[in-house]
CSV table of C-alpha atoms in Angstrom, one decimal:
chain,number,residue,atom,x,y,z
R,93,MET,CA,-35.4,17.4,5.2
R,94,GLN,CA,-32.8,18.7,7.4
R,95,LEU,CA,-32.8,16.2,10.2
R,96,SER,CA,-33.2,13.5,8.0
R,97,TYR,CA,-29.5,14.6,7.0
R,98,VAL,CA,-27.8,14.8,10.7
R,99,VAL,CA,-29.5,11.5,11.1
R,100,LEU,CA,-27.6,10.0,8.2
R,101,ALA,CA,-24.2,11.9,9.2
R,102,ALA,CA,-25.0,10.5,12.4
R,103,VAL,CA,-24.9,6.8,11.1
R,104,ALA,CA,-22.6,7.8,8.6
R,105,SER,CA,-20.1,9.0,11.2
R,106,LEU,CA,-20.5,5.4,13.7
R,107,ALA,CA,-19.8,3.4,10.8
R,108,VAL,CA,-16.4,5.6,9.9
R,109,ALA,CA,-15.3,5.9,13.2
R,110,GLN,CA,-13.3,2.7,13.7
R,111,THR,CA,-12.0,2.0,10.5
R,112,ARG,CA,-8.3,2.2,9.1
R,113,SER,CA,-6.4,2.8,6.3
R,114,SER,CA,-2.5,2.9,5.6
R,115,LYS,CA,-3.2,4.7,2.9
R,116,ARG,CA,-4.1,8.0,5.3
R,117,GLY,CA,-1.4,10.9,6.0
R,118,LEU,CA,-0.8,14.3,7.0
R,119,VAL,CA,-0.8,17.7,5.5
R,120,PHE,CA,2.2,19.3,7.9
R,121,VAL,CA,0.9,23.1,8.2
R,122,PRO,CA,2.0,23.7,11.7
R,123,ASN,CA,1.4,26.6,13.9
R,124,PRO,CA,4.3,28.0,15.9
R,125,ASN,CA,1.9,29.5,18.7
R,126,SER,CA,0.8,26.3,19.4
R,127,PRO,CA,3.6,23.6,19.0
R,128,GLN,CA,2.5,21.0,21.3
R,129,ASP,CA,-0.4,20.1,18.6
R,130,ASN,CA,2.7,18.3,16.4
R,131,LYS,CA,2.6,15.5,18.3
R,132,ILE,CA,-1.1,14.6,18.3
R,133,TRP,CA,-0.6,13.1,14.6
R,134,VAL,CA,2.2,10.6,16.3
R,135,GLN,CA,1.0,9.5,19.5
R,136,SER,CA,0.5,6.1,20.1
R,137,GLY,CA,-2.5,4.6,17.6
R,138,SER,CA,-2.2,7.6,14.8
R,139,ASP,CA,-3.7,5.6,11.9
R,140,LEU,CA,-1.1,8.6,9.5
R,141,THR,CA,2.0,6.3,8.0
R,142,TRP,CA,3.1,9.2,5.9
R,143,TYR,CA,3.5,13.1,5.2
R,144,TYR,CA,4.6,16.1,3.8
R,145,ASN,CA,5.4,20.1,4.3
R,146,TYR,CA,5.0,21.6,1.2
R,147,GLY,CA,9.0,21.5,1.5
R,148,SER,CA,12.3,19.2,0.7
R,149,THR,CA,12.9,18.7,4.2
R,150,PRO,CA,11.9,16.1,7.0
R,151,SER,CA,9.8,18.5,9.7
R,152,PRO,CA,12.0,18.4,12.6
R,153,ALA,CA,9.1,17.9,14.8
R,154,PHE,CA,9.0,14.9,13.9
R,155,ASP,CA,12.6,14.1,14.4
R,156,ASP,CA,12.5,11.2,16.6
R,157,VAL,CA,10.0,9.5,15.0
R,158,SER,CA,11.4,7.2,11.8
R,159,GLN,CA,11.1,7.0,8.9
R,160,ASP,CA,9.6,3.6,8.8
R,161,GLU,CA,7.4,4.3,11.0
R,162,PHE,CA,6.1,8.4,9.3
R,163,GLU,CA,7.6,8.6,5.9
R,164,PHE,CA,8.5,12.2,5.2
R,165,VAL,CA,8.0,12.7,1.2
R,166,PRO,CA,9.8,15.4,0.1
R,167,MET,CA,7.8,18.0,-2.4
R,168,LEU,CA,9.4,20.5,-4.8
R,169,TRP,CA,6.8,23.5,-4.2
R,170,GLY,CA,7.9,25.5,-6.8
R,171,ALA,CA,10.3,26.6,-9.5
R,172,ILE,CA,14.3,27.3,-8.8
R,173,ASN,CA,16.8,28.1,-10.7
R,174,ASP,CA,19.1,25.2,-9.9
R,175,THR,CA,19.6,21.7,-8.8
R,176,SER,CA,19.2,22.4,-5.0
R,177,PHE,CA,15.9,20.2,-4.7
R,178,LEU,CA,17.6,16.7,-6.0
R,179,ASP,CA,20.3,17.8,-4.5
R,180,SER,CA,18.9,17.7,-1.1
R,181,VAL,CA,16.9,14.9,-1.7
R,182,GLN,CA,19.6,12.8,-2.8
R,183,GLY,CA,21.7,14.2,-0.2
R,184,GLN,CA,19.0,12.2,2.8
R,185,MET,CA,19.2,9.1,0.9
R,186,ASP,CA,23.2,9.0,1.0
R,187,SER,CA,22.8,9.9,4.4
R,188,GLY,CA,19.8,6.6,4.9
R,189,ARG,CA,17.0,7.8,4.7
R,190,HIS,CA,14.6,5.8,2.8
R,191,ILE,CA,12.8,8.2,0.9
R,192,THR,CA,10.7,6.4,-1.9
R,193,HIS,CA,8.4,9.2,-3.5
R,194,VAL,CA,8.3,13.0,-4.3
R,195,LEU,CA,5.5,15.4,-4.6
R,196,GLY,CA,6.0,17.8,-7.8
R,197,PHE,CA,4.7,21.4,-7.9
R,198,ASN,CA,2.1,22.7,-5.5
R,199,GLU,CA,-0.3,24.1,-7.7
R,200,PRO,CA,1.2,25.1,-10.2
R,201,ASP,CA,-1.7,26.8,-12.3
R,202,THR,CA,-2.7,29.2,-9.9
R,203,GLN,CA,-1.4,32.4,-8.2
R,204,TYR,CA,-3.7,32.5,-5.2
R,205,TYR,CA,-4.1,30.8,-1.9
R,206,GLY,CA,-0.5,28.9,-1.9
R,207,GLY,CA,0.1,28.4,-5.8
R,208,SER,CA,3.4,28.1,-7.3
R,209,ASN,CA,1.6,29.9,-10.9
R,210,ILE,CA,4.7,28.6,-12.5
R,211,GLN,CA,4.0,28.3,-16.6
R,212,PRO,CA,4.2,24.7,-18.1
R,213,SER,CA,7.6,25.3,-20.1
R,214,GLU,CA,9.8,26.8,-17.2
R,215,ALA,CA,7.7,23.5,-14.6
R,216,ALA,CA,8.9,21.2,-17.6
R,217,ASP,CA,12.5,22.3,-17.3
R,218,VAL,CA,12.9,22.5,-13.4
R,219,TRP,CA,11.1,18.9,-13.1
R,220,VAL,CA,14.2,17.2,-15.6
R,221,LYS,CA,16.5,18.9,-13.8
R,222,ASN,CA,15.4,18.3,-10.6
R,223,ILE,CA,12.9,15.2,-10.3
R,224,ALA,CA,13.0,13.3,-13.1
R,225,PRO,CA,17.0,12.2,-12.5
R,226,LEU,CA,15.3,10.7,-8.6
R,227,ALA,CA,14.0,7.4,-10.7
R,228,ASP,CA,17.1,6.4,-11.6
R,229,ARG,CA,17.9,5.9,-8.0
R,230,GLY,CA,13.8,3.9,-7.3
R,231,VAL,CA,12.1,6.9,-6.3
R,232,LYS,CA,8.3,7.1,-7.0
R,233,LEU,CA,7.2,10.4,-9.4
R,234,GLY,CA,4.0,12.4,-8.8
R,235,LEU,CA,2.7,14.7,-11.3
R,236,PRO,CA,2.4,18.8,-10.3
R,237,ALA,CA,-0.6,19.1,-7.6
R,238,CYS,CA,-3.0,20.9,-9.7
R,239,THR,CA,-6.2,23.1,-8.3
R,240,GLY,CA,-9.3,21.7,-8.6
R,241,GLY,CA,-10.2,24.1,-11.4
R,242,TRP,CA,-10.7,23.0,-15.2
R,243,GLY,CA,-6.9,24.2,-16.3
R,244,GLY,CA,-5.5,21.6,-14.4
R,245,ILE,CA,-6.0,18.9,-16.2
R,246,PRO,CA,-4.8,20.6,-19.4
R,247,TRP,CA,-1.8,22.4,-17.5
R,248,LEU,CA,-0.7,19.1,-17.0
R,249,GLN,CA,-1.6,18.1,-20.4
R,250,GLN,CA,0.6,21.1,-21.6
R,251,PHE,CA,3.2,20.4,-18.4
R,252,LEU,CA,4.1,16.8,-20.2
R,253,GLY,CA,4.2,18.2,-23.9
R,254,ASN,CA,7.0,20.7,-22.6
R,255,CYS,CA,9.0,18.0,-21.0
R,256,SER,CA,9.1,15.3,-23.7
R,257,GLU,CA,10.2,18.6,-25.7
R,258,LEU,CA,13.0,18.5,-24.1
R,259,ILE,CA,14.4,15.5,-23.4
R,260,SER,CA,13.9,14.0,-26.7
R,261,THR,CA,16.8,14.7,-29.9
R,262,GLY,CA,16.2,14.1,-33.8
R,263,ASP,CA,14.5,11.4,-34.5
R,264,ASP,CA,14.8,10.1,-30.6
R,265,LYS,CA,11.6,10.8,-29.0
R,266,LYS,CA,10.7,10.3,-25.2
R,267,ASN,CA,7.9,11.0,-23.0
R,268,CYS,CA,8.8,11.9,-19.5
R,269,THR,CA,7.5,9.6,-17.1
R,270,TYR,CA,5.3,9.6,-13.7
R,271,ASP,CA,4.0,6.6,-11.4
R,272,PHE,CA,1.1,8.8,-9.7
R,273,VAL,CA,-0.6,12.1,-10.1
R,274,ALA,CA,-1.9,14.2,-7.4
R,275,ILE,CA,-5.1,16.0,-7.1
R,276,HIS,CA,-6.4,18.4,-4.8
R,277,TRP,CA,-10.2,19.5,-4.1
R,278,TYR,CA,-12.6,21.9,-1.9
R,279,GLY,CA,-16.0,21.7,-2.3
R,280,ASN,CA,-18.8,18.3,-2.1
R,281,PHE,CA,-18.3,14.8,-2.7
R,282,GLU,CA,-20.1,14.7,-6.2
R,283,GLY,CA,-17.6,17.2,-7.5
R,284,LEU,CA,-14.5,15.3,-6.0
R,285,ALA,CA,-15.6,12.0,-7.4
R,286,SER,CA,-16.3,14.0,-10.4
R,287,HIS,CA,-13.2,15.4,-10.4
R,288,MET,CA,-11.2,12.1,-9.8
R,289,GLY,CA,-12.9,10.7,-12.5
R,290,SER,CA,-11.3,13.5,-15.3
R,291,TYR,CA,-8.4,12.4,-13.9
R,292,ALA,CA,-8.8,8.9,-14.6
R,293,ALA,CA,-9.8,9.8,-18.1
R,294,ALA,CA,-6.7,12.1,-18.9
R,295,PHE,CA,-4.1,9.5,-17.0
R,296,PRO,CA,-5.7,6.4,-17.6
R,297,ASN,CA,-4.3,3.2,-14.9
R,298,VAL,CA,-2.0,5.7,-13.1
R,299,THR,CA,-2.4,5.4,-9.2
R,300,GLN,CA,-4.1,8.8,-7.9
R,301,TRP,CA,-2.8,10.9,-4.7
R,302,ILE,CA,-5.3,13.1,-3.2
R,303,THR,CA,-2.9,15.4,-1.1
R,304,GLU,CA,-5.2,18.1,-0.2
R,305,TYR,CA,-8.9,17.7,-0.2
R,306,ASN,CA,-12.2,18.9,2.4
R,307,PHE,CA,-15.6,20.2,2.0
R,308,ASN,CA,-14.8,24.1,2.5
R,309,ASP,CA,-17.3,26.6,5.0
R,310,GLN,CA,-20.2,24.0,5.8
R,311,ASP,CA,-22.0,23.2,9.2
R,312,LEU,CA,-20.8,20.3,11.0
R,313,ALA,CA,-23.2,17.9,9.7
R,314,THR,CA,-22.6,18.2,6.1
R,315,THR,CA,-18.3,18.8,6.5
R,316,GLN,CA,-18.8,15.1,8.9
R,317,ALA,CA,-20.5,13.3,5.9
R,318,PHE,CA,-18.3,14.5,3.9
R,319,TYR,CA,-15.8,13.3,5.4
R,320,ASN,CA,-16.7,9.8,6.1
R,321,THR,CA,-18.3,9.5,2.6
R,322,SER,CA,-14.8,10.2,0.5
R,323,SER,CA,-13.0,8.1,3.2
R,324,GLU,CA,-14.6,5.7,2.8
R,325,TYR,CA,-14.5,5.9,-1.3
R,326,PHE,CA,-11.1,6.4,-1.1
R,327,ASP,CA,-10.2,3.2,1.0
R,328,ARG,CA,-12.4,0.8,-0.9
R,329,MET,CA,-10.7,2.5,-4.5
R,330,ASP,CA,-7.8,0.7,-5.8
R,331,SER,CA,-6.9,3.4,-8.1
R,332,VAL,CA,-6.2,5.6,-4.9
R,333,GLY,CA,-2.4,5.1,-3.3
R,334,ARG,CA,-2.8,7.5,-1.0
R,335,TYR,CA,-4.6,10.8,0.8
R,336,SER,CA,-4.4,13.3,2.4
R,337,LEU,CA,-7.0,15.9,4.6
R,338,PHE,CA,-6.5,19.7,4.2
R,339,GLY,CA,-7.3,19.8,8.0
R,340,SER,CA,-4.8,19.2,10.8
R,341,PHE,CA,-5.0,23.3,12.3
R,342,ARG,CA,-6.8,24.4,14.9
R,343,SER,CA,-10.6,26.3,13.9
R,344,GLY,CA,-9.6,29.6,14.3
R,345,ASP,CA,-6.5,29.0,12.2
R,346,SER,CA,-8.2,27.5,9.7
R,347,ASN,CA,-8.6,28.6,6.1
R,348,VAL,CA,-11.2,26.4,4.3
R,349,GLY,CA,-13.9,27.1,7.0
R,350,PRO,CA,-14.3,26.6,11.3
R,351,ASN,CA,-15.5,23.0,11.4
R,352,ALA,CA,-13.8,21.4,8.4
R,353,VAL,CA,-10.8,20.9,10.7
R,354,MET,CA,-9.0,17.9,12.6
R,355,LEU,CA,-8.9,20.7,16.2
R,356,ASN,CA,-10.7,23.0,18.1
R,357,ASN,CA,-9.6,25.6,19.8
R,358,ASP,CA,-7.9,24.7,22.7
R,359,GLY,CA,-5.7,21.6,20.3
R,360,ASP,CA,-8.2,18.7,21.4
R,361,LEU,CA,-9.4,16.2,18.0
R,362,THR,CA,-12.8,17.1,17.0
R,363,ASP,CA,-14.3,13.8,15.6
R,364,ILE,CA,-13.1,13.9,12.1
R,365,GLY,CA,-9.6,14.7,13.7
R,366,SER,CA,-10.0,11.4,15.6
R,367,TRP,CA,-11.8,9.2,13.3
R,368,TYR,CA,-8.9,10.5,10.6
R,369,LEU,CA,-6.2,8.7,13.0
R,370,GLY,CA,-8.6,5.6,13.2
R,371,ILE,CA,-9.6,6.1,16.5
R,372,THR,CA,-12.5,6.6,18.3
R,373,GLY,CA,-15.0,10.0,18.0
R,374,THR,CA,-14.4,12.5,20.5
R,375,GLY,CA,-17.6,14.4,20.6
R,376,VAL,CA,-15.8,17.6,20.5
R,377,GLU,CA,-17.2,20.6,19.1
R,378,PRO,CA,-14.6,21.9,16.3
R,379,GLN,CA,-15.1,25.3,17.5
R,380,SER,CA,-15.3,25.4,21.3
R,381,GLY,CA,-11.8,26.3,22.9
R,382,SER,CA,-10.4,29.8,23.5
R,383,ARG,CA,-10.2,30.8,20.3
R,384,ARG,CA,-7.0,33.0,19.5
R,385,GLY,CA,-7.7,37.1,18.6
R,386,TYR,CA,-6.0,36.7,15.3
R,387,ALA,CA,-7.0,36.3,11.4
R,388,PRO,CA,-7.0,32.9,10.2
R,389,MET,CA,-3.2,32.2,9.7
R,390,VAL,CA,-3.0,28.6,7.3
R,391,GLY,CA,-1.7,30.3,4.0
R,392,ALA,CA,0.8,32.6,6.1
R,393,ILE,CA,2.1,29.7,7.5
R,394,ILE,CA,2.7,27.4,4.4
R,395,PHE,CA,4.5,30.9,2.7
R,396,SER,CA,6.4,30.9,5.4
R,397,MET,CA,7.1,27.1,5.4
R,398,VAL,CA,8.2,27.3,1.7
R,399,LEU,CA,9.9,29.8,2.3
R,400,GLY,CA,12.1,28.6,4.8
R,401,ALA,CA,12.7,25.5,2.6
R,402,PHE,CA,14.2,27.3,0.4
R,403,LEU,CA,16.8,29.0,2.2
R,404,THR,CA,17.4,25.7,4.1
R,405,ILE,CA,18.0,23.7,1.0
């Protein structure tokens, strides 16, 4: 049974290795100890067309790459008590940056693992002040990206109800508008497909962005098979507008398991990393290379990035 699974994974790998897709983007979680890794994602021949970094402003690592080549998508990570996100995005647009989409709050339905932990009513107030006005400038709005847990969709439904109440007056009932839903998932492919189906039922005829996903803490064959199956699925689904695999870091820095990564411990592209960029597989084992002697940093990196984004807005 195990042997047949490995063979199946290998066959799937060969089939996916050469595919390219304009839907693929980067969840940018840089490690300050290996800044040389940053340019891997924009190397010649890379398939990646867009990225986000959990903040409102572009990453300096990509200052020499145009917005048309590598589109930056701002995110309002958590609750704020002013209009600094709106001001930041509009300021960038006024300066010539062609911003076409924005992302809402990051996992507002949890306080764990980078979740922004916001009540729907508070999030609605922040949305009306900072995100909704961008629609008037032609920017497409992404609903907050909840976790893959059971409470995500109810949180969004409550959020939309609160949002509509804020913009309605008397008999003039209005609904808050959005253009796409953002989905997070960590688990097997069957669960991912089911989760996407639940979103399709709750938000029918709405484009889906899978902005964080992976099958965490699995052996290499299982991880690769998941990547191949899910990317093929996303690419042929018209309902999926974009997707971004959470794994753009070294194996020793990973909080989703040592195999679910795009780089080994020396910063070399793994098979998954290379396939994701639309390049032939490398045969590099994720856990190979010189593992550094410190604990996984991804969660801390995200926190520092978000904090830095707020401090620089």
